[in-house]
Tab-separated table of C-alpha atoms and ligand atoms in Angstrom:
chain	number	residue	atom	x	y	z
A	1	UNK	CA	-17.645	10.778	-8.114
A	2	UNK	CA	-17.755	7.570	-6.519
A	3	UNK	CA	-17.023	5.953	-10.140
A	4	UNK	CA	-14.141	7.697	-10.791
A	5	UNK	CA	-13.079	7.514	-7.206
A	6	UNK	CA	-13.332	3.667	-7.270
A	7	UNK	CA	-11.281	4.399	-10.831
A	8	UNK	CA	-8.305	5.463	-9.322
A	9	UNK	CA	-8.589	2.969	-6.480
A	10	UNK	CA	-8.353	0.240	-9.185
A	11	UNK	CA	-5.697	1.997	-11.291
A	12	UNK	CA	-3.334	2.593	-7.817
A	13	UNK	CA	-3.757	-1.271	-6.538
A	14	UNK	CA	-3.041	-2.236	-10.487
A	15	UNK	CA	-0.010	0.158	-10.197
A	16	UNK	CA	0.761	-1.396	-6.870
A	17	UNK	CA	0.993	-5.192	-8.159
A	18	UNK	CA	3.959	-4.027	-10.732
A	19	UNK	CA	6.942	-4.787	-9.253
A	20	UNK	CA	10.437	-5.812	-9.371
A	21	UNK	CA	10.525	-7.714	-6.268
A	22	UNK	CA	7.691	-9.942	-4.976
A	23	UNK	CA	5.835	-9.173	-2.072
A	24	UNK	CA	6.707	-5.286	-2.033
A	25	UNK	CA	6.410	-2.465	-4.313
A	26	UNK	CA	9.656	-1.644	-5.828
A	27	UNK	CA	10.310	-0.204	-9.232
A	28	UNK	CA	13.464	2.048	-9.248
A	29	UNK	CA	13.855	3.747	-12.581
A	30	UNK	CA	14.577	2.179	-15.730
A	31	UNK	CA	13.804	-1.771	-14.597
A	32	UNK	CA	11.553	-3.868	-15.886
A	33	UNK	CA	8.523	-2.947	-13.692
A	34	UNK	CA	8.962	0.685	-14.045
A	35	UNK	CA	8.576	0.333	-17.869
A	36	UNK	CA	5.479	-2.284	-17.428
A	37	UNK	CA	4.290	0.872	-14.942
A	38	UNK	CA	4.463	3.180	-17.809
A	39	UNK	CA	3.523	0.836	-20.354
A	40	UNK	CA	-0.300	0.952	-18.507
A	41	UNK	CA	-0.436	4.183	-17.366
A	42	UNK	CA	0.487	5.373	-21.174
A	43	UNK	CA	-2.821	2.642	-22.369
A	44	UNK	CA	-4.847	4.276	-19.614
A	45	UNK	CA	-3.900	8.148	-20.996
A	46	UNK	CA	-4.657	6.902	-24.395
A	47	UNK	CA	-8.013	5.358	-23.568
A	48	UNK	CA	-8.680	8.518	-21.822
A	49	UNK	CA	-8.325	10.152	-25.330
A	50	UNK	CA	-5.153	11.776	-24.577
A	51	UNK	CA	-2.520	11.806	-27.479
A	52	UNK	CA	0.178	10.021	-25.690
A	53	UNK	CA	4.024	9.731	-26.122
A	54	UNK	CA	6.851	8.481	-23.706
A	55	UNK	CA	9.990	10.147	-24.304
A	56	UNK	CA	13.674	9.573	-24.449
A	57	UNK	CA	14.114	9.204	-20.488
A	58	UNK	CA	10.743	7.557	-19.732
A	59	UNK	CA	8.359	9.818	-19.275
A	60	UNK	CA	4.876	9.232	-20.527
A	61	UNK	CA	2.931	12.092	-21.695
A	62	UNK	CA	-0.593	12.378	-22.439
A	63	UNK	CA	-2.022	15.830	-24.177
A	64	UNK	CA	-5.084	17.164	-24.682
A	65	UNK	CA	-4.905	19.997	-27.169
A	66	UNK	CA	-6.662	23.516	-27.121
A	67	UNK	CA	-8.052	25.147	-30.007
A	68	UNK	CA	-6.696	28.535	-28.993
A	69	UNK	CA	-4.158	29.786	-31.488
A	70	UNK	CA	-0.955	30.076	-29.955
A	71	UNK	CA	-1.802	28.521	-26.623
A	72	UNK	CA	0.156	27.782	-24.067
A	73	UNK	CA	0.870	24.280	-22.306
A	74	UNK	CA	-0.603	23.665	-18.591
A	75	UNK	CA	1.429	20.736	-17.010
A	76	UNK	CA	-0.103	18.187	-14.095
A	77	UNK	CA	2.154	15.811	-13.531
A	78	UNK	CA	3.759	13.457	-10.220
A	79	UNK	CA	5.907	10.156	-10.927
A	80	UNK	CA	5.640	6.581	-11.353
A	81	UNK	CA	8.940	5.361	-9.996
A	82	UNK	CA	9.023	4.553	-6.449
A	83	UNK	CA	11.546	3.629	-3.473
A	84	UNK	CA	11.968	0.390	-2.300
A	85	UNK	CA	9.705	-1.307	-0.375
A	86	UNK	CA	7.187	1.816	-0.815
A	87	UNK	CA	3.760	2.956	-0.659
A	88	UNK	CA	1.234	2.963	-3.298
A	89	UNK	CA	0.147	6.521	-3.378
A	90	UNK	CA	3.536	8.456	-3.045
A	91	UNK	CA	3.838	9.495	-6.545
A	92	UNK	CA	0.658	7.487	-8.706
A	93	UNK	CA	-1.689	9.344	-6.816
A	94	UNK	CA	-0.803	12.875	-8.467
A	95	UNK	CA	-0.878	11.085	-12.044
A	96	UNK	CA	-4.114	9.458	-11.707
A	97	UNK	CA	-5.634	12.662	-10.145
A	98	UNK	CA	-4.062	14.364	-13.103
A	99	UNK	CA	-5.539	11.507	-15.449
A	100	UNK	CA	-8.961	12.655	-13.747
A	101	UNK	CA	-8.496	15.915	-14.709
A	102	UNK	CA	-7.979	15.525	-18.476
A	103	UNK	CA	-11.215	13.241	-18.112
A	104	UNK	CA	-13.356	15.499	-16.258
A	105	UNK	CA	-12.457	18.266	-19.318
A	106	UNK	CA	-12.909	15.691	-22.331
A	107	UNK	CA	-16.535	14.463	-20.678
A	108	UNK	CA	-17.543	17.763	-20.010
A	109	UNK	CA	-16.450	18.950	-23.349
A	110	UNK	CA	-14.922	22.061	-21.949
A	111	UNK	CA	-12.653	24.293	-24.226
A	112	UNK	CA	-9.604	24.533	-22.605
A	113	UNK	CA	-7.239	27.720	-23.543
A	114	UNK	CA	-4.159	26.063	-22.973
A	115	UNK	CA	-2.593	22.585	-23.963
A	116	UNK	CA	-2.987	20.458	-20.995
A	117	UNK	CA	-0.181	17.452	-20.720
A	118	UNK	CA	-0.965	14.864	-17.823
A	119	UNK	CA	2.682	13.460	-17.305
A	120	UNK	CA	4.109	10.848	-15.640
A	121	UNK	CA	7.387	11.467	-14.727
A	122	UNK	CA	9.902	8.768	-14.819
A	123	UNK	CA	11.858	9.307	-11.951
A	124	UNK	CA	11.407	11.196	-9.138
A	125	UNK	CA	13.265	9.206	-5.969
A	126	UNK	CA	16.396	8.965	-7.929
A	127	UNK	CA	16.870	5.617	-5.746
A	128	UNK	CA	19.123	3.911	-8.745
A	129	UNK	CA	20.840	6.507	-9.470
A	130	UNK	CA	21.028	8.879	-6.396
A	131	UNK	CA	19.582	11.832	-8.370
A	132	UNK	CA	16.050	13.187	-7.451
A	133	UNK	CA	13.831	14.613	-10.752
A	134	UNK	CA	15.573	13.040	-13.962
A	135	UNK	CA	12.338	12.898	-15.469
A	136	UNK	CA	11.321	16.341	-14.768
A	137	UNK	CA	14.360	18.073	-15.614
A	138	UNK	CA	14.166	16.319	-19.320
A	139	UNK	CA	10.575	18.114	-19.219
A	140	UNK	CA	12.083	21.287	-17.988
A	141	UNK	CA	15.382	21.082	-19.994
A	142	UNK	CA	17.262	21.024	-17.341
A	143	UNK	CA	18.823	17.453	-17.777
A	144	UNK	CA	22.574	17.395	-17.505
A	145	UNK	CA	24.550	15.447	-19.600
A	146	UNK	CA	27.090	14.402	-17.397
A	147	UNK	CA	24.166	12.714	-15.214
A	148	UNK	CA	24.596	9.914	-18.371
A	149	UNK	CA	28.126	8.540	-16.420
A	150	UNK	CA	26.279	7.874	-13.662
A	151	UNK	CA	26.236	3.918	-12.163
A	152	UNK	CA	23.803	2.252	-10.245
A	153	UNK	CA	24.943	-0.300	-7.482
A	154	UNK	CA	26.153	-3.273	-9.995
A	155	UNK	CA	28.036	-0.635	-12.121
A	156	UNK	CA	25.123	-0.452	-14.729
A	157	UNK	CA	25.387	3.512	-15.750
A	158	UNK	CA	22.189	6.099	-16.564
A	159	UNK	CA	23.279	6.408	-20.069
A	160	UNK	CA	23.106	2.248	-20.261
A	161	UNK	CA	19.640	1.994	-18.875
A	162	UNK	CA	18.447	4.695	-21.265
A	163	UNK	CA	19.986	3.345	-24.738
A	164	UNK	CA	18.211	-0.063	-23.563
A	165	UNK	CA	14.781	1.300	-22.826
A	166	UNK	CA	15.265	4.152	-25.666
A	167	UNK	CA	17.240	2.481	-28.362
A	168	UNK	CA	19.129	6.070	-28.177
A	169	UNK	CA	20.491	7.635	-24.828
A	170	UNK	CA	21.057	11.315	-26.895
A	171	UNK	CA	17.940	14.040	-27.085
A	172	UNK	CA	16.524	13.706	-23.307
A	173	UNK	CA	15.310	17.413	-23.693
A	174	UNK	CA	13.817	17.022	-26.999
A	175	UNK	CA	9.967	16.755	-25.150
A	176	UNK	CA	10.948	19.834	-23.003
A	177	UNK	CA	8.325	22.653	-22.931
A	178	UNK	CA	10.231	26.388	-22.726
A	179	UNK	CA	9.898	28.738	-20.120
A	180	UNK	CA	7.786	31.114	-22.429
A	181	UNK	CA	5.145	28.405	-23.877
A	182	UNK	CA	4.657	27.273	-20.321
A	183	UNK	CA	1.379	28.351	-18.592
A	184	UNK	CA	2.004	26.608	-14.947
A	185	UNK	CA	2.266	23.371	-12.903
A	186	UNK	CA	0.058	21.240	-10.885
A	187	UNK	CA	0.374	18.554	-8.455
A	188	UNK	CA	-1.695	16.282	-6.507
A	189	UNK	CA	0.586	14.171	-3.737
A	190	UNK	CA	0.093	12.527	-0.664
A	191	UNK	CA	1.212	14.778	2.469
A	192	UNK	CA	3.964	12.594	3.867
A	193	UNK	CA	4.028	14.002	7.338
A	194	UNK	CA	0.945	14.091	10.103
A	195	UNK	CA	0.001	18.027	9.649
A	196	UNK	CA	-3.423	17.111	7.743
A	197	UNK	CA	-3.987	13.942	10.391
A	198	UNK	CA	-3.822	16.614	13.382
A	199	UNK	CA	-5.816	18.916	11.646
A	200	UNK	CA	-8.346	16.662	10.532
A	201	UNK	CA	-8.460	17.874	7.098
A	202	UNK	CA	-8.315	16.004	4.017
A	203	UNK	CA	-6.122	18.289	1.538
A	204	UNK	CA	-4.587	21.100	2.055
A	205	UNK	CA	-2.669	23.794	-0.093
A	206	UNK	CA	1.541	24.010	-0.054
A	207	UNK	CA	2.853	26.948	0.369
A	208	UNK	CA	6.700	26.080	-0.723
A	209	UNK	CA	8.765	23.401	-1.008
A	210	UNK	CA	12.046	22.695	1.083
A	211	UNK	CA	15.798	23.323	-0.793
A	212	UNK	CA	17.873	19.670	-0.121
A	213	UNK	CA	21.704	18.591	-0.892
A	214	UNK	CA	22.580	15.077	-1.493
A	215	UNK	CA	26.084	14.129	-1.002
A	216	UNK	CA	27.816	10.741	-1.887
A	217	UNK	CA	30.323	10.006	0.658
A	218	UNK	CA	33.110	7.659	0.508
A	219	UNK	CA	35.696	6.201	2.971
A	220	UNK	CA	38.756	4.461	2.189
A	221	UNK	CA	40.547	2.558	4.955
A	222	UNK	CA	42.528	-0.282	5.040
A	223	UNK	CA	40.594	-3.820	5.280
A	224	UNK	CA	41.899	-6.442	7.341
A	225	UNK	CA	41.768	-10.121	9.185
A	226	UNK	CA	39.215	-9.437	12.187
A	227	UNK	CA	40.643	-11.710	14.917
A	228	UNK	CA	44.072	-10.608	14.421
A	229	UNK	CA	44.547	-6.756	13.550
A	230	UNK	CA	44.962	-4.906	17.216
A	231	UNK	CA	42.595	-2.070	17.907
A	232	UNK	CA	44.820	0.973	17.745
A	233	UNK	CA	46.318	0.288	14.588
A	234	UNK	CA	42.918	-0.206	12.392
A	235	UNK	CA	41.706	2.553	9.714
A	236	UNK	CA	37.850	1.062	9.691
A	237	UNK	CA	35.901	2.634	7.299
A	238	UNK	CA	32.642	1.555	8.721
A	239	UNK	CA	34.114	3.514	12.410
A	240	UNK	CA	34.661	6.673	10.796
A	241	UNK	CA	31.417	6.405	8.985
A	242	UNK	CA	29.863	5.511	12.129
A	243	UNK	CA	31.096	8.433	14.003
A	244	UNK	CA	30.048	11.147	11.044
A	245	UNK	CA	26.337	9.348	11.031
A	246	UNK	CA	26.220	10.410	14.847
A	247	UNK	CA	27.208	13.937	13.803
A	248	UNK	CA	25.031	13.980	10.998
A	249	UNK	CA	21.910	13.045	13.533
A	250	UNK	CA	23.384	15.653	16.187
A	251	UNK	CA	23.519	18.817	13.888
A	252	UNK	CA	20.360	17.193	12.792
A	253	UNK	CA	18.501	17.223	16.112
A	254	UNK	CA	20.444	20.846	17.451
A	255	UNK	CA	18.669	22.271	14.374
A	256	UNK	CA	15.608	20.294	14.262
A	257	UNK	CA	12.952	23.570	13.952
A	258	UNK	CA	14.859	24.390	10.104
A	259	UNK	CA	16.866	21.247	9.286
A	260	UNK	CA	16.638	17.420	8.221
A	261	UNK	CA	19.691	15.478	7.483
A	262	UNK	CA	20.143	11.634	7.105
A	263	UNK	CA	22.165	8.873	5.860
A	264	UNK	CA	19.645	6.496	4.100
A	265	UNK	CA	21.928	4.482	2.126
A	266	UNK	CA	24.846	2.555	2.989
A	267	UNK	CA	27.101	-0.043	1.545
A	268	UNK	CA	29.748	-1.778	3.460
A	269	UNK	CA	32.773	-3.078	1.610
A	270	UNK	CA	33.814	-6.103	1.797
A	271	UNK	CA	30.251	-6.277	4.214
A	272	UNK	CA	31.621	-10.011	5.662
A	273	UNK	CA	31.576	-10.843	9.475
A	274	UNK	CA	35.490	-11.153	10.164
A	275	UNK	CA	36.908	-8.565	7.698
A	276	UNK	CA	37.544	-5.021	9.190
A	277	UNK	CA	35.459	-2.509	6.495
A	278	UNK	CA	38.017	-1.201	4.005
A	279	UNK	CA	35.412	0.657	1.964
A	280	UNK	CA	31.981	2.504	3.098
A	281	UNK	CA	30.144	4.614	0.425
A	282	UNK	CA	27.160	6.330	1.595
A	283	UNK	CA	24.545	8.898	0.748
A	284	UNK	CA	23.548	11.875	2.898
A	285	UNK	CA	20.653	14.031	2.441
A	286	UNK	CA	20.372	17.629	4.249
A	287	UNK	CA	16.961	19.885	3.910
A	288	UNK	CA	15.872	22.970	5.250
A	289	UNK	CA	13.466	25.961	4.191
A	290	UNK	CA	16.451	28.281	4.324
A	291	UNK	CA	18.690	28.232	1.542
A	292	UNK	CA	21.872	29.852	2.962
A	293	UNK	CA	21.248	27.693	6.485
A	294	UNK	CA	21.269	24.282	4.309
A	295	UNK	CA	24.553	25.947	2.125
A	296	UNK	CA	25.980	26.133	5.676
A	297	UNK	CA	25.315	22.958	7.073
A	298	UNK	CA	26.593	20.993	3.934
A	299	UNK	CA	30.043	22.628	4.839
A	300	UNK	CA	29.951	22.611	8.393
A	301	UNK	CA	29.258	18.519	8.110
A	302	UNK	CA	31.953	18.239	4.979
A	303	UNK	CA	34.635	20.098	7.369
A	304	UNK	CA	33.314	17.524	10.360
A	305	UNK	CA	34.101	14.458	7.909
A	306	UNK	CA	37.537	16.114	6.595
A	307	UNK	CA	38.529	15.949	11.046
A	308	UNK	CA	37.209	12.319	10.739
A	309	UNK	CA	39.050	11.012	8.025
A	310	UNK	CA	42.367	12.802	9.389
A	311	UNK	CA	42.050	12.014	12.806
A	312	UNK	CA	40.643	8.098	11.816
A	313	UNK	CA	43.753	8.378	9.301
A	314	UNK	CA	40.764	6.566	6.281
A	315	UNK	CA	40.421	8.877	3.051
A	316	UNK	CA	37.515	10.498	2.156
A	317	UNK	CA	36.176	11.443	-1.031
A	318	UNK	CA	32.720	14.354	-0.807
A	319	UNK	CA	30.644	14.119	-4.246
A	320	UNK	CA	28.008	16.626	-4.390
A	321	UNK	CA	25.552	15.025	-6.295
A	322	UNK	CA	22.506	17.161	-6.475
A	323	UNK	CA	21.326	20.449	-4.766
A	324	UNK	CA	18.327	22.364	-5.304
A	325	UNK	CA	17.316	25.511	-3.548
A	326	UNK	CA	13.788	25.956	-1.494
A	327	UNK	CA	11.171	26.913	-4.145
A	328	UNK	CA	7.458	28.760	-3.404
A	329	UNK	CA	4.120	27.925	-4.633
A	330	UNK	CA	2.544	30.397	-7.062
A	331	UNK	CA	0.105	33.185	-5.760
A	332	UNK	CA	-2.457	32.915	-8.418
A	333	UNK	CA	-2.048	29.218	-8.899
A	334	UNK	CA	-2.598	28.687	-4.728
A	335	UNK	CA	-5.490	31.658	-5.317
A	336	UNK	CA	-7.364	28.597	-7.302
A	337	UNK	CA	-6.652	25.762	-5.612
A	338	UNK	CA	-8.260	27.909	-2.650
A	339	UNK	CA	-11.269	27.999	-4.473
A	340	UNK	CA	-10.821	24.917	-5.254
A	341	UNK	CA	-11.210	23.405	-1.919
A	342	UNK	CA	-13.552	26.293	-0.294
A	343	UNK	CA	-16.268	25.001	-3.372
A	344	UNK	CA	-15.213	21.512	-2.011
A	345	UNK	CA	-16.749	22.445	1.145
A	346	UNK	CA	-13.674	21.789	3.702
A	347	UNK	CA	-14.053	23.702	6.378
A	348	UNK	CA	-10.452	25.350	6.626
A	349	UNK	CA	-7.939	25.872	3.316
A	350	UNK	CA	-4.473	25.411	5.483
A	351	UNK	CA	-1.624	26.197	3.935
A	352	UNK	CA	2.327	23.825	4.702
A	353	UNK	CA	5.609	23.799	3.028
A	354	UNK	CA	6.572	20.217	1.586
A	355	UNK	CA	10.008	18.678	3.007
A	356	UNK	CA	9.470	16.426	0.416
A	357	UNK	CA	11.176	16.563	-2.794
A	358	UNK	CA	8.643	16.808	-5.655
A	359	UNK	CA	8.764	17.385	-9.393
A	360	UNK	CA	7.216	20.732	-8.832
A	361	UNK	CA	10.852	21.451	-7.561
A	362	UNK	CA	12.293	21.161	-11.086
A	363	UNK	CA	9.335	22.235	-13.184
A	364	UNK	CA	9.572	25.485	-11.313
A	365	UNK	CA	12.398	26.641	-13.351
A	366	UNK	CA	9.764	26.642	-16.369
A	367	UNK	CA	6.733	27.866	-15.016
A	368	UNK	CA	4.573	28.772	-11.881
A	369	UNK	CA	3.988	25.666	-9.784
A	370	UNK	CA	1.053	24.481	-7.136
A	371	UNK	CA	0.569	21.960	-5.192
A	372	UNK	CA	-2.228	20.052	-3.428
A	373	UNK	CA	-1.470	17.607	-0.476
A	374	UNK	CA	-3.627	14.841	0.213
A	375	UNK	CA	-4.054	13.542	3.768
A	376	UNK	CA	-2.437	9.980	4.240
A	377	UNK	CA	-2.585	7.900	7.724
A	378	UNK	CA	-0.956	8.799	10.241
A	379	UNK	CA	1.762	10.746	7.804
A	380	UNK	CA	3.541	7.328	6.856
A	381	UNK	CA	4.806	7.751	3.656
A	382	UNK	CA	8.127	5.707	1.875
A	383	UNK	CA	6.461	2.694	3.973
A	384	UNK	CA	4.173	-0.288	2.702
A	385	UNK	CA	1.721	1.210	5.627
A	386	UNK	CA	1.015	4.196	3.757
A	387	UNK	CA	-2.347	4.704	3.074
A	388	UNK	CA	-5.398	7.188	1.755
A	389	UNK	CA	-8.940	6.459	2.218
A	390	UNK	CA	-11.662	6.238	-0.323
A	391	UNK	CA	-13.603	9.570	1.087
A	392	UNK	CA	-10.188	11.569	1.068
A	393	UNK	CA	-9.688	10.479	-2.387
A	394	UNK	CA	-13.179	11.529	-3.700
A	395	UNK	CA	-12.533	15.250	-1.675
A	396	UNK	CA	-9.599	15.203	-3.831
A	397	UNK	CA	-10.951	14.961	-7.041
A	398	UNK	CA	-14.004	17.074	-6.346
A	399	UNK	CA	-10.959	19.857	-5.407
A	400	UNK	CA	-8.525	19.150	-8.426
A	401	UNK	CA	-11.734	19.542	-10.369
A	402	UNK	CA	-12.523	22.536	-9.321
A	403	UNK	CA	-9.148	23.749	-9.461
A	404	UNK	CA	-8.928	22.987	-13.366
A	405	UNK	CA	-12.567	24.831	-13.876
A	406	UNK	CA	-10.814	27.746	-11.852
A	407	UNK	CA	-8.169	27.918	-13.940
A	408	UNK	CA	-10.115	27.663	-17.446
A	409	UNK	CA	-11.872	30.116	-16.387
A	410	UNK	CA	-9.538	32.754	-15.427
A	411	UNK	CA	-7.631	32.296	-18.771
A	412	UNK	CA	-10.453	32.450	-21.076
B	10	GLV	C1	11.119	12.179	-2.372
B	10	GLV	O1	10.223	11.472	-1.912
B	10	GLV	C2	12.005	12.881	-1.515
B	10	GLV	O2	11.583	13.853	-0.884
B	10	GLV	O3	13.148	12.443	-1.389
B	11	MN	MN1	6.732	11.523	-4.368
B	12	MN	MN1	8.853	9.562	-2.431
């Protein structure tokens, strides 16, 4: 154990180093670090003696074939993309895990009665591109076409990126697995929050994971010499998206025991000291457990911005860019991840639902999914700080591999 746990170490500080910015970890989807990323993690799947392909989108897939006629395919799988300025577990951790897995099966030479594919999916943060899950929804067919048009900050769009990488940008969903040849989903991730810190418990088992909207927002005004334009007559962009950030926060914090809702992104246009803002484009992301609650929030806060922009006289334009509904972990699946970490010999299997996005969100539309959170300091996650220590990662593997023996078991 300590071998392979010093294995992944190794593998997630080697992950770590490959970046497009020095002195952080940064490798949005489709730059040059994020294919290095998948160039090692697609030697490491192949050394492992998986047969190994990356796909039209980026996704790098390693499978280890059963000898059962007609079986089906068992997924593990997180992403290697990552946020800016991020962590090195948020993401890696569930591949290598995964990685561990496949290796624990070929060393033990256990016959497996289902196809087992360790991937790596390409993008998960959807920080380029302001779409969670690209490289999951290829896997699940689910991949919409008119994603392609989509541009990243210097006007680059999706379909771009892809053709360069690809040499084709047509056939994303020609790796996808079907709904009926898919077995079931598992991931490994880091917790993200301070429920497993409290508890003092290194992993736990997730119950469901959270539904989210993300909304582009845009607002037009009229830009303008600083020292000279009087007050009343301005239509600031940056004002009105000022005041709609402080509603955001308030519906935000009147809700806070069922919703999250935040404006991570930005950009201020022309963004120089003595022009008034003409332009503001922004992002805004909105989660809750509750499904019709979120549905209602997204048009309680777009009515809120239409008042704005009328009353602030500066135009708005409301782009729905992605929304997923809340999804739940499978009851079998979770039954052997239980056993998984009651053989582990943790004293307590606690079950939490993920406000996280994760690829288990999309892969749920083809199969069962589970999900295994790790503990990670003081729940800082999408932060340079975050970190999981050596013993948690060994409880981990000793779980996941009792998870997988679970699971060839009960389909053999
Ligand atoms: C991914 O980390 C997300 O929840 O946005
Ligand atoms: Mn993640
Ligand atoms: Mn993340």
């Amino acid at each position: 154990m300590k071998l392979r746990t010093d294995r992944v170490i190794e593998r997630l500080n080697a992950l770590a180093a490959i970046s497009d910015t020095t002195n952080c970890i940064d490798r949005a989807y489709g730059t040059e670090a994020h294919t290095a990323s998948g160039d090692l993690l697609m030697t490491w799947m192949s050394k492992a003696g998986l047969h190994t392909k990356r796909d039209t989108i980026g996704n790098i897939k390693g499978v280890l074939s059963s000898k059962v006629v007609d079986a089906k395919h068992f997924i593990i799988g997180s992403h290697y993309d990552t946020v800016f300025d991020a962590g090195k577990y948020d993401g890696p951790l569930g591949i290598l895990l995964g990685l561990e897995m496949a290796q624990y099966i070929i060393n033990n030479d256990l016959p497996i009665p289902f196809h087992l594919n360790v991937i790596a999916f390409a993008d998960e943060e959807g920080s380029r591109f302001n779409t969670a899950y690209l490289g999951s929804s290829a896997i699940a067919g689910f991949f919409e076409k008119s994603w392609l048009q989509r541009k990243d900050d210097e006007g680059i769009s999706l379909q771009t990126v892809i053709q360069k990488n690809s040499g084709i940008s047509s056939n994303i969903d020609s790796e996808s697995i079907s709904k009926e040849n898919c077995l079931g989903y598992f991931e490994a991730h880091i917790e993200q929050g301070p429920v497993l810190c409290n508890e003092n418990l290194p992993v736990c088992l997730v119950n469901g994971i959270a539904s989210q909207t993300r909304v582009d927002v845009h607002w037009t005004g009229i830009s303008g010499h600083a020292g000279t334009y009087p007050m009343n007559q301005r239509n600031d962009a940056l004002c009105a998206a000022a005041e709609f950030a402080l509603a955001v926060e308030s519906i935000g914090k009147e809700h806070q025991t069922k919703l999250v809702a935040t404006i991570g992104k930005l950009n201020v246009i022309p963004n120089t000291p003595n022009v008034i803002p003409g332009k503001v484009e922004h992002t805004l992301d909105i989660r809750s457990l509750d499904d019709n609650f979120l549905m209602e929030v997204g048009q309680i806060l777009e009515q809120r911005a239409k008042e704005i922009s009328k009353e602030r006289k500066v135009n708005l334009v409301w782009n729905i860019m992605q929304t997923n509904t809340s999804v739940q972990c499978d009851k079998n699946l979770k039954r052997c991840l239980k056993t998984g970490i009651e053989k582990a010999g943790i004293r307590q299997v606690l079950e939490i639902s993920s406000g996280a996005g994760h690829d288990a969100v999309m892969i749920s539309k083809i199969a069962p999914v589970s999900m295994l959170f790790v503990r990670c300091k003081d729940g800082i996650s999408h932060n340079p700080l975050e970190y999981v220590t050596p013993e948690d990662i060994e409880k981990s593997l000793e779980v996941c591999d009792n998870f997988i023996k679970e699971l060839i078991h009960q389909n053999s």
